[in-house]
Amino acid sequence: MDVFLQTLVAGFLKGGLYALIGIGMTLIMGVMGIINLAHGQLMMLAMYVTFVLNTMGVDPYVSLFVAMPLLFLLGVTIQKFLLNPLIRVETILPENQVLMTVGIGMVLTEIVRFAFKSDYKYVTTEYSNRTFSLGNISFSVPLTIAFGIALLFTLAMFWFLLKTDLGRSIRATAQDKDAATLMGVNTGRITVITFGIGSALVAAAGCLLAPVYYIFPDIGGPFTSKAFIITILGGLGSTVGAIFGGVTLGLAESMGATYFGMEYEDIVGLTIFILVLLFLPGGFKRLTKV
Amino acid sequence: MKAAGSKMKKNLFPLLLLAGLALLPLVLESNYFLHLMILFLLWVVIGSSWNLLAGFTGQVSFGHAAFFGVGAYTAGLLFHHLQISPWWGMALGGVFAFLVGLPFGAICFPLRGAYFALASLALGEGIRHIATIAESFTGGMVGIMIMPTFVSKVPYYYITLFLASLSVLSIQLIMRSKPGYYFISIREDQDAAASLGVNTTLYKNVSLAISAFWTGMAGALYMNYMGFIDPHVVFSLHDYSVMAILVAIVGGVGTVYGPTVGAFIMVAFQELFRTGFFGLFAFLGKATGVAAVTALGDAVKKAHVLGFGILVIVVILYLPNGVVGDWEKIKRNVFRIHPAK
């Protein structure tokens, strides 16, 4: 029973971070209708920002305030100069923007490999390995803090989307781009801002993950796949779904790791993903209708 | 008359190219260049088969490493477990890749667009994990090593050339026949094709089967040529699934010779960077005595994948249909510039 509870807690904490990754992806998916296959690479970039700042003695949680604006700017640049020009272009394959994000992801990875080499880096803090326990269940301190901050960001995101003008414009664009344009929403600008916000959110996840994870250039790829698994689980474009998806993936991964063995961690996620695609297309959004 | 002449020219050019490639080892004795040519031809096979499924049939697959890896592992495991020459694996590699393609298609083809792309990506990654976990059967991360049959690279070169020309030829023949038109109708509008009586599921699977078969053959050849594989090499998402896409995009999606051009550009570009423009920077650095030039040369050497990635972004931005697909555009723009001079 303790093992089960412990696994549950670990999965839940990880799920909070995954939700943060997923929300960024699902926002981009909802507004632009494209899958951002450079999402994990953006996170990797944020982890390296945290690493560089950490060598200068900055705490990873403080570097949130540097990495998020930086990645926001990068996201804005990518959307404005690399993705938006592709909308008007006639091509054989309609997926040109998705393919572009693949190219961007590759370039980001290679730039980092070029600058930092391929070896593993660590962000070491005094609390990296610290734990506290409630009853027989132990909680990792950095993961718990990360979960808390992720929760905070998620709530802030909801407030932003529901209550502010900009947030409403983003939701309007996601629901019906043409109608939003007719209502006077500058949808071009909204796409740019959304990509920026998505990048900033995944940057936050990167900073939070940095103290408990090792950092290397190719880490982006696996997290991109996690991001789209979460998004598909939750339903494309659904923010609430992304939270469910993130927590589900986190739980599934830690269950897989505990009961099947560490090497099955990823395969459990992929299996769930394919099952959902086949039997519940549309993800949890179909069940919750949010 | 002119039309017939240009058609003749169009048919003649690939033959001339093939003849040139066939004679190449007679003039070129450097193993280094032969190795590059073998890589180029291998990428012709992979890129062309990806292009058949994605460029012509419209099913953008992110999981072609699955077929490549299955082909390679077929050849490797036959030798590893049964001591059968891996060359037999070449014949079987394609067949096994085709067999893996059947469930692959059954899972992915009900889905469309981005969902298809993601499902294929997940399946490709899933197969890599399985190959890693099934250690007793595949050797896991230790990989499989075999002794190459030939010391010289020339036999490999001719085998790869044969495979590449056969695959491109087969794709060209298919695209000129009835199934080829069905493929394109599926790409253009799947519902319209279905309503006109095209069995879309069947033809998507046919397209996948051919594509998987050639990719598997390429994988088996890779095993024979390189002599070593492990799951992270041959099932690699970035080195094969994504690279196959990029090769086809740079050359021209939905054109028969696009991936060939793309493969050449990819191998040439990466090698150009890897060697620091064939030692040009090092030479200039020595000649001028400026340390910065030499340092730049060293930096360029490390940036070979980066260089290709940037090329891909530039191509998608300015030549969205690839070098072959936008050839008219290139010609027009070049001609417009020249008279102005």
XYZ file of C-alpha atoms in Angstrom:
631
model
C 0.000 0.000 0.000
C 2.799 2.407 0.876
C 4.496 1.689 -2.398
C 1.271 2.383 -4.210
C 0.700 5.662 -2.392
C 4.303 6.666 -2.923
C 3.966 5.988 -6.636
C 0.735 7.943 -6.714
C 2.341 10.949 -5.063
C 5.387 10.862 -7.327
C 3.206 10.592 -10.396
C 0.948 13.387 -9.246
C 3.842 15.766 -8.586
C 5.334 14.996 -11.985
C 1.880 15.410 -13.502
C 1.711 18.997 -12.299
C 4.817 19.835 -14.304
C 3.524 17.934 -17.300
C 0.323 19.937 -17.142
C 2.361 23.127 -17.416
C 4.090 21.751 -20.515
C 0.762 20.635 -21.935
C -1.060 23.935 -21.415
C 1.480 25.799 -23.526
C 1.183 23.224 -26.277
C -2.605 23.121 -26.198
C -2.872 26.933 -26.356
C -0.712 26.967 -29.475
C -2.681 24.069 -30.912
C -6.004 25.728 -30.206
C -5.178 29.123 -31.626
C -2.935 28.243 -34.565
C -4.207 24.748 -35.272
C -0.650 23.465 -35.511
C 1.282 21.010 -33.421
C 4.420 22.644 -32.155
C 7.059 19.959 -32.513
C 9.706 22.290 -31.110
C 7.978 22.512 -27.721
C 10.413 20.283 -25.838
C 13.327 22.067 -27.437
C 12.048 25.369 -26.086
C 11.970 23.762 -22.653
C 15.504 22.506 -23.146
C 16.560 26.059 -23.929
C 14.995 27.284 -20.678
C 16.858 24.546 -18.795
C 20.128 25.790 -20.260
C 19.247 29.357 -19.282
C 18.727 28.057 -15.751
C 22.021 26.183 -15.924
C 23.989 29.220 -17.089
C 22.416 31.426 -14.430
C 23.075 28.755 -11.828
C 26.802 28.767 -12.609
C 26.626 32.474 -11.773
C 24.970 31.614 -8.490
C 21.353 32.374 -9.333
C 18.741 30.114 -7.795
C 16.732 28.091 -10.368
C 13.466 29.514 -9.087
C 14.761 33.053 -9.521
C 15.848 32.259 -13.062
C 12.163 31.749 -13.837
C 11.949 35.502 -14.130
C 14.729 35.557 -16.711
C 13.906 32.441 -18.689
C 10.209 33.148 -19.112
C 10.550 36.626 -20.697
C 13.447 35.379 -22.836
C 11.470 32.436 -24.155
C 8.437 34.648 -24.613
C 10.476 36.854 -26.919
C 11.857 33.842 -28.743
C 8.367 32.426 -29.219
C 7.123 35.754 -30.538
C 10.022 35.907 -32.997
C 9.453 32.349 -34.190
C 5.752 32.895 -34.778
C 6.140 36.282 -36.401
C 9.023 35.613 -38.736
C 9.017 31.871 -39.332
C 5.489 30.519 -38.945
C 3.101 33.337 -39.918
C 4.694 33.878 -43.353
C 3.855 30.260 -44.185
C 0.083 30.719 -43.823
C -0.272 32.483 -47.155
C 1.958 30.089 -49.099
C 0.441 27.473 -51.399
C 2.088 24.106 -50.911
C 1.462 20.467 -51.707
C 1.370 19.444 -48.065
C -0.796 21.467 -45.710
C 1.477 20.562 -42.791
C 4.205 23.020 -43.749
C 4.033 24.891 -40.444
C 4.401 21.663 -38.468
C 7.388 20.688 -40.578
C 8.829 24.125 -39.931
C 8.606 23.574 -36.175
C 10.552 20.335 -36.694
C 13.265 22.337 -38.434
C 13.232 24.955 -35.668
C 13.517 22.261 -33.009
C 16.484 20.752 -34.784
C 18.229 24.114 -35.114
C 17.645 24.929 -31.421
C 19.090 21.570 -30.383
C 22.116 22.011 -32.594
C 22.761 25.575 -31.461
C 22.811 24.379 -27.859
C 24.991 21.387 -28.751
C 27.313 23.784 -30.517
C 27.545 26.095 -27.545
C 27.551 23.609 -24.643
C 28.651 20.270 -26.192
C 26.652 17.098 -25.690
C 27.631 16.168 -22.141
C 25.211 16.093 -19.246
C 24.923 19.153 -17.061
C 23.446 19.372 -13.596
C 21.917 22.235 -11.728
C 22.863 21.436 -8.189
C 21.178 23.159 -5.312
C 21.214 22.351 -1.640
C 17.617 21.174 -1.862
C 18.030 19.042 -5.014
C 18.001 15.790 -3.077
C 16.141 16.895 0.015
C 12.891 15.171 0.944
C 10.301 15.488 3.676
C 7.801 12.873 4.714
C 4.176 12.734 5.686
C 3.511 9.429 7.393
C 5.323 6.812 5.373
C 5.226 8.791 2.158
C 8.216 10.910 1.266
C 7.956 14.008 -0.875
C 10.828 15.402 -2.900
C 11.253 19.046 -1.909
C 12.096 20.475 -5.376
C 9.284 18.495 -6.993
C 6.785 19.709 -4.419
C 7.854 23.324 -4.910
C 7.657 22.771 -8.656
C 4.174 21.364 -8.294
C 3.099 24.373 -6.258
C 4.500 26.866 -8.732
C 3.021 24.929 -11.643
C -0.356 25.053 -9.924
C 0.052 28.792 -9.443
C 0.856 29.329 -13.095
C -2.064 27.185 -14.171
C -4.480 29.180 -12.030
C -2.991 32.444 -13.276
C -3.413 31.184 -16.812
C -7.081 30.422 -16.185
C -7.654 33.849 -14.709
C -5.888 35.377 -17.705
C -7.922 33.413 -20.244
C -11.261 33.928 -18.539
C -11.065 37.445 -17.160
C -8.760 39.618 -19.236
C -9.446 41.174 -22.614
C -6.408 39.596 -24.209
C -7.343 36.206 -22.812
C -10.838 36.515 -24.221
C -9.397 37.455 -27.606
C -7.193 34.374 -27.515
C -10.182 32.161 -26.737
C -12.223 33.830 -29.464
C -9.461 33.231 -32.005
C -9.228 29.601 -30.962
C -12.978 29.104 -31.334
C -13.454 30.791 -34.683
C -10.696 32.732 -36.325
C -12.861 34.378 -38.988
C -15.547 35.437 -36.550
C -12.887 36.836 -34.218
C -11.386 38.851 -37.065
C -14.828 40.232 -37.889
C -15.296 41.250 -34.261
C -12.164 43.346 -34.496
C -9.627 40.983 -32.967
C -6.206 41.319 -34.560
C -5.769 37.561 -35.002
C -2.279 37.896 -36.469
C -1.128 39.589 -33.285
C -2.998 37.039 -31.151
C -1.140 34.114 -32.774
C 2.172 35.819 -32.060
C 1.272 36.483 -28.420
C -0.084 32.955 -27.957
C 3.103 31.360 -29.207
C 5.011 33.623 -26.842
C 2.837 32.607 -23.882
C 3.118 28.933 -24.802
C 6.895 29.227 -24.914
C 6.993 31.106 -21.606
C 4.890 28.414 -19.891
C 7.111 25.611 -21.129
C 10.107 27.703 -20.068
C 8.654 27.769 -16.563
C 8.419 23.981 -16.659
C 12.042 23.837 -17.787
C 13.243 25.984 -14.882
C 11.228 23.946 -12.375
C 12.539 20.685 -13.768
C 16.169 21.796 -13.932
C 17.075 21.075 -10.254
C 15.806 17.477 -10.417
C 16.812 16.498 -13.919
C 19.989 16.271 -15.940
C 20.329 18.636 -18.858
C 21.607 17.780 -22.324
C 20.822 19.087 -25.837
C 18.748 16.088 -26.949
C 16.403 16.282 -23.969
C 13.981 18.325 -26.083
C 12.816 15.437 -28.259
C 11.394 13.207 -25.489
C 9.650 16.177 -23.907
C 8.119 17.171 -27.225
C 6.602 13.709 -27.432
C 5.388 13.986 -23.832
C 3.842 17.355 -24.658
C 1.844 16.043 -27.573
C 0.830 12.917 -25.675
C -0.570 15.193 -22.954
C -2.318 17.381 -25.497
C -3.922 14.447 -27.313
C -4.946 12.848 -24.012
C -6.639 16.036 -22.923
C -8.104 16.907 -26.283
C -6.503 19.341 -28.680
C -7.051 22.908 -27.631
C -8.520 22.163 -24.212
C -6.778 23.777 -21.246
C -8.607 21.756 -18.616
C -7.890 18.669 -20.699
C -4.176 19.469 -20.666
C -4.190 19.340 -16.856
C -5.983 15.994 -16.867
C -3.654 14.766 -19.585
C -0.575 15.899 -17.711
C -1.604 14.273 -14.449
C -2.661 11.076 -16.240
C 0.663 10.821 -18.026
C 2.560 11.508 -14.824
C 0.608 8.839 -12.943
C 0.863 6.326 -15.794
C 4.605 6.821 -16.064
C 5.312 6.353 -12.397
C 2.960 3.352 -12.191
C 4.745 1.850 -15.178
C 8.133 2.539 -13.622
C 7.141 1.009 -10.255
C 5.225 -2.033 -11.373
C 6.887 -2.956 -14.672
C 10.378 -1.491 -14.342
C 12.104 1.754 -15.203
C 12.554 0.887 -18.864
C 8.788 0.631 -19.335
C 8.186 4.214 -18.214
C 7.999 5.671 -21.727
C 6.258 2.756 -23.343
C 3.322 3.052 -20.930
C 2.804 6.652 -22.005
C 2.954 5.745 -25.683
C 0.541 2.844 -25.249
C -2.009 5.025 -23.488
C -1.555 7.597 -26.199
C -2.319 5.157 -29.004
C -5.260 3.664 -27.114
C -6.748 7.121 -26.600
C -6.211 7.992 -30.248
C -8.025 4.834 -31.290
C -10.843 4.592 -28.780
C -11.330 8.110 -27.480
C -10.378 10.439 -30.333
C -10.761 13.937 -29.018
C -9.334 12.942 -25.634
C -10.820 13.763 -22.243
C -12.387 16.844 -23.774
C -15.049 14.479 -25.123
C -15.923 13.410 -21.595
C -15.709 16.710 -19.757
C -16.894 18.974 -22.571
C -14.658 21.779 -21.338
C 8.462 18.411 -82.183
C 9.844 20.618 -79.472
C 7.618 18.961 -76.891
C 8.808 15.528 -77.987
C 12.391 16.734 -77.822
C 12.047 18.044 -74.296
C 10.350 14.823 -73.261
C 13.261 12.865 -74.709
C 15.603 15.082 -72.756
C 13.595 14.530 -69.610
C 13.834 10.757 -69.999
C 17.443 10.859 -71.044
C 18.732 12.871 -68.115
C 18.138 10.273 -65.382
C 19.700 7.603 -67.615
C 22.775 9.735 -68.183
C 22.982 10.407 -64.463
C 22.701 6.696 -63.767
C 25.408 5.898 -66.319
C 27.619 8.546 -64.759
C 27.060 7.122 -61.283
C 27.745 3.598 -62.557
C 31.090 4.657 -63.998
C 32.049 6.719 -60.962
C 34.080 4.087 -59.058
C 36.287 3.601 -62.151
C 37.517 7.177 -61.934
C 37.125 7.763 -58.229
C 39.315 5.626 -56.047
C 38.975 7.497 -52.809
C 37.156 5.438 -50.191
C 36.053 8.633 -48.533
C 34.071 9.822 -51.535
C 32.661 6.371 -52.168
C 31.406 6.327 -48.575
C 29.700 9.670 -49.112
C 28.148 8.420 -52.330
C 26.848 5.306 -50.573
C 25.285 7.476 -47.874
C 23.769 9.696 -50.538
C 22.255 6.710 -52.380
C 20.953 5.242 -49.136
C 19.191 8.527 -48.431
C 17.780 8.502 -51.945
C 16.011 5.244 -51.059
C 14.748 6.463 -47.655
C 13.717 9.907 -48.855
C 11.984 8.579 -51.956
C 9.993 6.005 -50.038
C 8.919 8.564 -47.436
C 7.928 10.813 -50.310
C 5.716 8.122 -51.845
C 3.635 7.914 -48.679
C 3.714 11.570 -47.668
C 4.376 13.574 -50.796
C 2.181 11.597 -53.164
C -0.402 10.052 -50.855
C -0.526 12.900 -48.365
C 0.072 10.807 -45.221
C 2.863 12.667 -43.435
C 4.614 9.930 -41.495
C 6.921 10.717 -38.587
C 7.690 7.052 -37.988
C 9.765 5.853 -40.911
C 12.632 4.960 -38.620
C 10.428 2.003 -37.594
C 10.717 0.449 -41.048
C 14.365 1.318 -41.406
C 15.142 -0.212 -38.028
C 13.058 -3.328 -38.646
C 14.904 -3.886 -41.917
C 18.267 -3.453 -40.232
C 17.315 -5.705 -37.326
C 15.983 -8.394 -39.675
C 19.371 -8.647 -41.327
C 21.240 -8.399 -38.036
C 19.122 -10.889 -36.083
C 19.161 -13.502 -38.852
C 22.914 -13.555 -38.551
C 22.963 -13.195 -34.793
C 20.547 -16.047 -34.037
C 20.683 -18.348 -37.072
C 24.098 -17.530 -38.534
C 22.471 -16.849 -41.883
C 24.335 -14.398 -44.083
C 22.931 -10.906 -43.535
C 22.570 -10.577 -47.284
C 19.577 -12.889 -47.025
C 18.324 -10.331 -44.554
C 18.257 -7.823 -47.380
C 15.597 -9.825 -49.130
C 13.694 -10.361 -45.886
C 14.275 -6.884 -44.428
C 11.868 -5.320 -46.870
C 9.315 -8.071 -46.288
C 9.433 -7.691 -42.515
C 9.187 -3.922 -42.788
C 6.122 -4.491 -44.964
C 4.657 -6.823 -42.310
C 5.255 -4.220 -39.598
C 3.595 -1.728 -41.928
C 0.297 -3.649 -41.785
C -0.569 -2.986 -38.112
C 1.082 0.418 -38.487
C -1.415 1.270 -41.198
C -4.318 -0.306 -39.332
C -3.639 1.958 -36.341
C -2.726 5.164 -38.155
C -4.879 5.305 -41.264
C -8.242 5.879 -39.549
C -6.645 9.114 -38.320
C -6.049 12.145 -40.455
C -3.675 15.055 -40.767
C -1.878 15.967 -37.582
C -3.358 12.992 -35.711
C -1.868 10.631 -38.277
C 1.514 12.317 -37.965
C 1.476 12.019 -34.169
C 0.294 8.407 -34.156
C 3.060 7.423 -36.571
C 5.576 9.244 -34.396
C 4.363 7.409 -31.307
C 4.507 4.030 -33.064
C 8.012 4.688 -34.331
C 9.157 5.590 -30.830
C 7.284 2.602 -29.380
C 9.157 0.175 -31.621
C 12.444 1.698 -30.525
C 11.526 1.134 -26.868
C 10.523 -2.452 -27.614
C 13.832 -3.112 -29.376
C 15.638 -1.684 -26.347
C 13.671 -3.683 -23.796
C 13.649 -7.080 -25.578
C 17.294 -7.564 -24.690
C 17.380 -11.341 -24.952
C 16.160 -11.181 -28.526
C 17.684 -8.004 -29.956
C 20.697 -7.582 -27.723
C 19.202 -4.356 -26.352
C 21.508 -1.401 -26.070
C 24.548 -3.584 -26.697
C 23.493 -3.770 -30.324
C 24.478 -6.237 -32.995
C 27.818 -6.374 -34.698
C 28.697 -8.321 -37.835
C 31.816 -8.560 -39.950
C 31.403 -6.768 -43.292
C 31.506 -9.130 -46.277
C 33.651 -6.953 -48.511
C 36.720 -4.965 -47.637
C 36.386 -2.688 -50.627
C 33.566 -0.163 -50.774
C 32.962 -0.676 -54.489
C 30.571 -3.676 -54.177
C 28.522 -1.789 -51.580
C 28.427 1.184 -53.861
C 26.982 -0.832 -56.735
C 24.455 -2.597 -54.527
C 23.254 0.721 -53.109
C 23.131 2.231 -56.564
C 21.079 -0.723 -57.752
C 18.691 -0.393 -54.807
C 18.363 3.371 -55.234
C 17.661 3.220 -58.959
C 15.227 0.351 -58.510
C 13.277 2.187 -55.815
C 13.130 5.467 -57.727
C 12.180 3.639 -60.918
C 9.440 1.691 -59.163
C 8.026 4.881 -57.662
C 8.101 6.585 -61.039
C 6.295 3.644 -62.674
C 3.674 3.551 -59.924
C 3.039 7.246 -60.187
C 2.403 6.888 -63.911
C -0.059 4.064 -63.400
C -3.564 3.951 -62.007
C -2.626 3.497 -58.310
C -0.437 6.577 -58.594
C -3.409 8.684 -59.593
C -5.404 7.165 -56.743
C -2.615 8.179 -54.345
C -2.710 11.761 -55.551
C -6.499 11.880 -55.366
C -6.267 10.775 -51.722
C -3.738 13.513 -51.014
C -5.820 16.209 -52.683
C -9.168 15.323 -51.117
C -9.733 12.054 -49.349
C -13.510 12.384 -49.113
C -13.877 13.312 -52.749
C -11.685 10.348 -53.725
C -13.774 7.992 -51.608
C -17.019 9.311 -53.066
C -15.660 8.685 -56.567
C -15.100 5.042 -55.686
C -11.421 5.011 -54.726
C -10.859 2.494 -51.940
C -8.890 4.975 -49.852
C -7.959 2.610 -47.031
C -6.665 -0.016 -49.459
C -4.607 2.452 -51.488
C -3.189 4.167 -48.442
C -2.029 0.748 -47.297
C -0.596 -0.042 -50.731
C 1.356 3.188 -50.610
C 2.571 2.417 -47.095
C 3.509 -1.151 -48.068
C 5.750 -0.024 -50.939
C 7.208 2.759 -48.839
C 7.909 0.427 -45.915
C 9.388 -2.229 -48.183
C 12.022 0.063 -49.691
C 12.832 1.669 -46.351
C 13.303 -1.799 -44.856
C 15.621 -2.763 -47.693
C 17.632 0.381 -47.039
C 17.838 -0.583 -43.363
C 19.068 -4.081 -44.164
C 21.678 -2.644 -46.488
C 22.757 -0.256 -43.735
C 23.305 -3.248 -41.436
C 25.408 -4.997 -44.068
C 27.430 -1.919 -44.846
C 27.979 -0.440 -41.408
C 28.284 -3.743 -39.577
C 26.887 -2.339 -36.312
C 23.422 -1.340 -35.143
C 21.719 -0.584 -31.861
C 18.168 0.692 -31.187
C 19.255 4.287 -30.761
C 21.046 4.302 -34.094
C 18.542 2.712 -36.459
C 15.267 3.600 -34.725
C 16.344 7.176 -34.090
C 13.521 9.668 -34.434
C 15.819 12.522 -35.369
C 18.356 10.701 -37.472
C 15.877 8.800 -39.629
C 12.196 9.697 -39.228
C 12.802 13.427 -39.203
C 15.785 13.383 -41.536
C 13.747 11.481 -44.156
C 11.181 14.285 -44.004
C 13.788 17.013 -44.253
C 15.534 15.342 -47.194
C 12.260 15.166 -49.110
C 11.267 18.727 -48.193
C 14.544 20.246 -49.292
C 14.446 18.379 -52.601
C 10.752 18.727 -53.258
C 7.796 16.912 -51.750
C 5.577 15.191 -54.281
C 8.137 15.043 -57.091
C 9.811 11.829 -58.216
C 13.366 13.181 -58.228
C 12.958 15.652 -55.381
C 14.244 13.337 -52.641
C 17.234 12.415 -54.807
C 18.200 16.057 -55.069
C 17.433 16.544 -51.375
C 19.603 13.585 -50.386
C 22.480 14.975 -52.400
C 22.101 18.419 -50.871
C 21.877 16.955 -47.352
C 24.987 14.758 -47.634
C 26.970 17.395 -49.521
C 25.970 20.186 -47.152
C 26.774 18.229 -43.999
C 30.099 17.092 -45.407
C 30.946 20.574 -46.580
C 30.506 21.798 -43.031
C 32.157 18.787 -41.425
C 35.328 19.286 -43.426
C 35.270 23.070 -42.943
C 34.518 23.621 -46.643
C 37.082 20.969 -47.568
C 39.787 22.625 -45.552
C 39.235 26.032 -47.108
C 39.069 27.773 -43.750
C 42.147 26.023 -42.446
C 43.972 26.933 -45.645
C 42.886 30.565 -45.508
C 43.787 30.724 -41.862
C 47.282 29.486 -42.587
C 47.688 31.673 -45.633
C 46.589 34.888 -43.995
C 47.882 34.042 -40.567
C 44.663 35.229 -38.926
C 43.773 32.922 -36.043
C 40.111 33.942 -36.216
C 39.687 32.323 -39.634
C 41.075 29.020 -38.372
C 38.831 29.243 -35.334
C 35.867 29.940 -37.602
C 36.804 26.857 -39.611
C 36.808 24.734 -36.444
C 33.425 26.155 -35.458
C 31.986 25.370 -38.868
C 33.162 21.775 -38.563
C 31.135 21.295 -35.418
C 28.024 22.906 -36.898
C 27.302 20.463 -39.700
C 23.829 19.441 -38.527
C 23.068 23.015 -37.534
C 23.936 24.194 -41.025
C 21.554 21.721 -42.577
C 18.800 22.660 -40.114
C 19.110 26.320 -41.042
C 19.030 25.347 -44.718
C 15.765 23.484 -44.078
C 14.184 26.555 -42.460
C 15.298 28.774 -45.327
C 13.976 26.293 -47.884
C 10.560 26.009 -46.192
C 10.330 29.801 -46.016
C 11.385 30.636 -49.547
C 10.986 27.428 -51.574
C 8.002 25.757 -49.880
C 7.815 23.099 -52.600
C 11.501 22.266 -52.470
C 14.293 22.721 -54.971
C 12.694 20.491 -57.618
C 9.119 21.593 -56.935
C 10.021 25.271 -57.159
C 12.594 24.864 -59.913
C 10.587 27.134 -62.214
C 10.574 29.799 -59.522
C 14.330 29.497 -59.071
C 14.864 29.705 -62.828
C 12.563 32.684 -63.178
C 14.170 34.595 -60.369
C 17.663 33.818 -61.562
C 16.756 34.911 -65.080
C 15.208 38.074 -63.776
C 18.405 38.929 -61.993
C 20.742 38.205 -64.916
C 19.451 40.665 -67.554
C 19.570 43.416 -64.958
C 23.316 42.928 -64.699
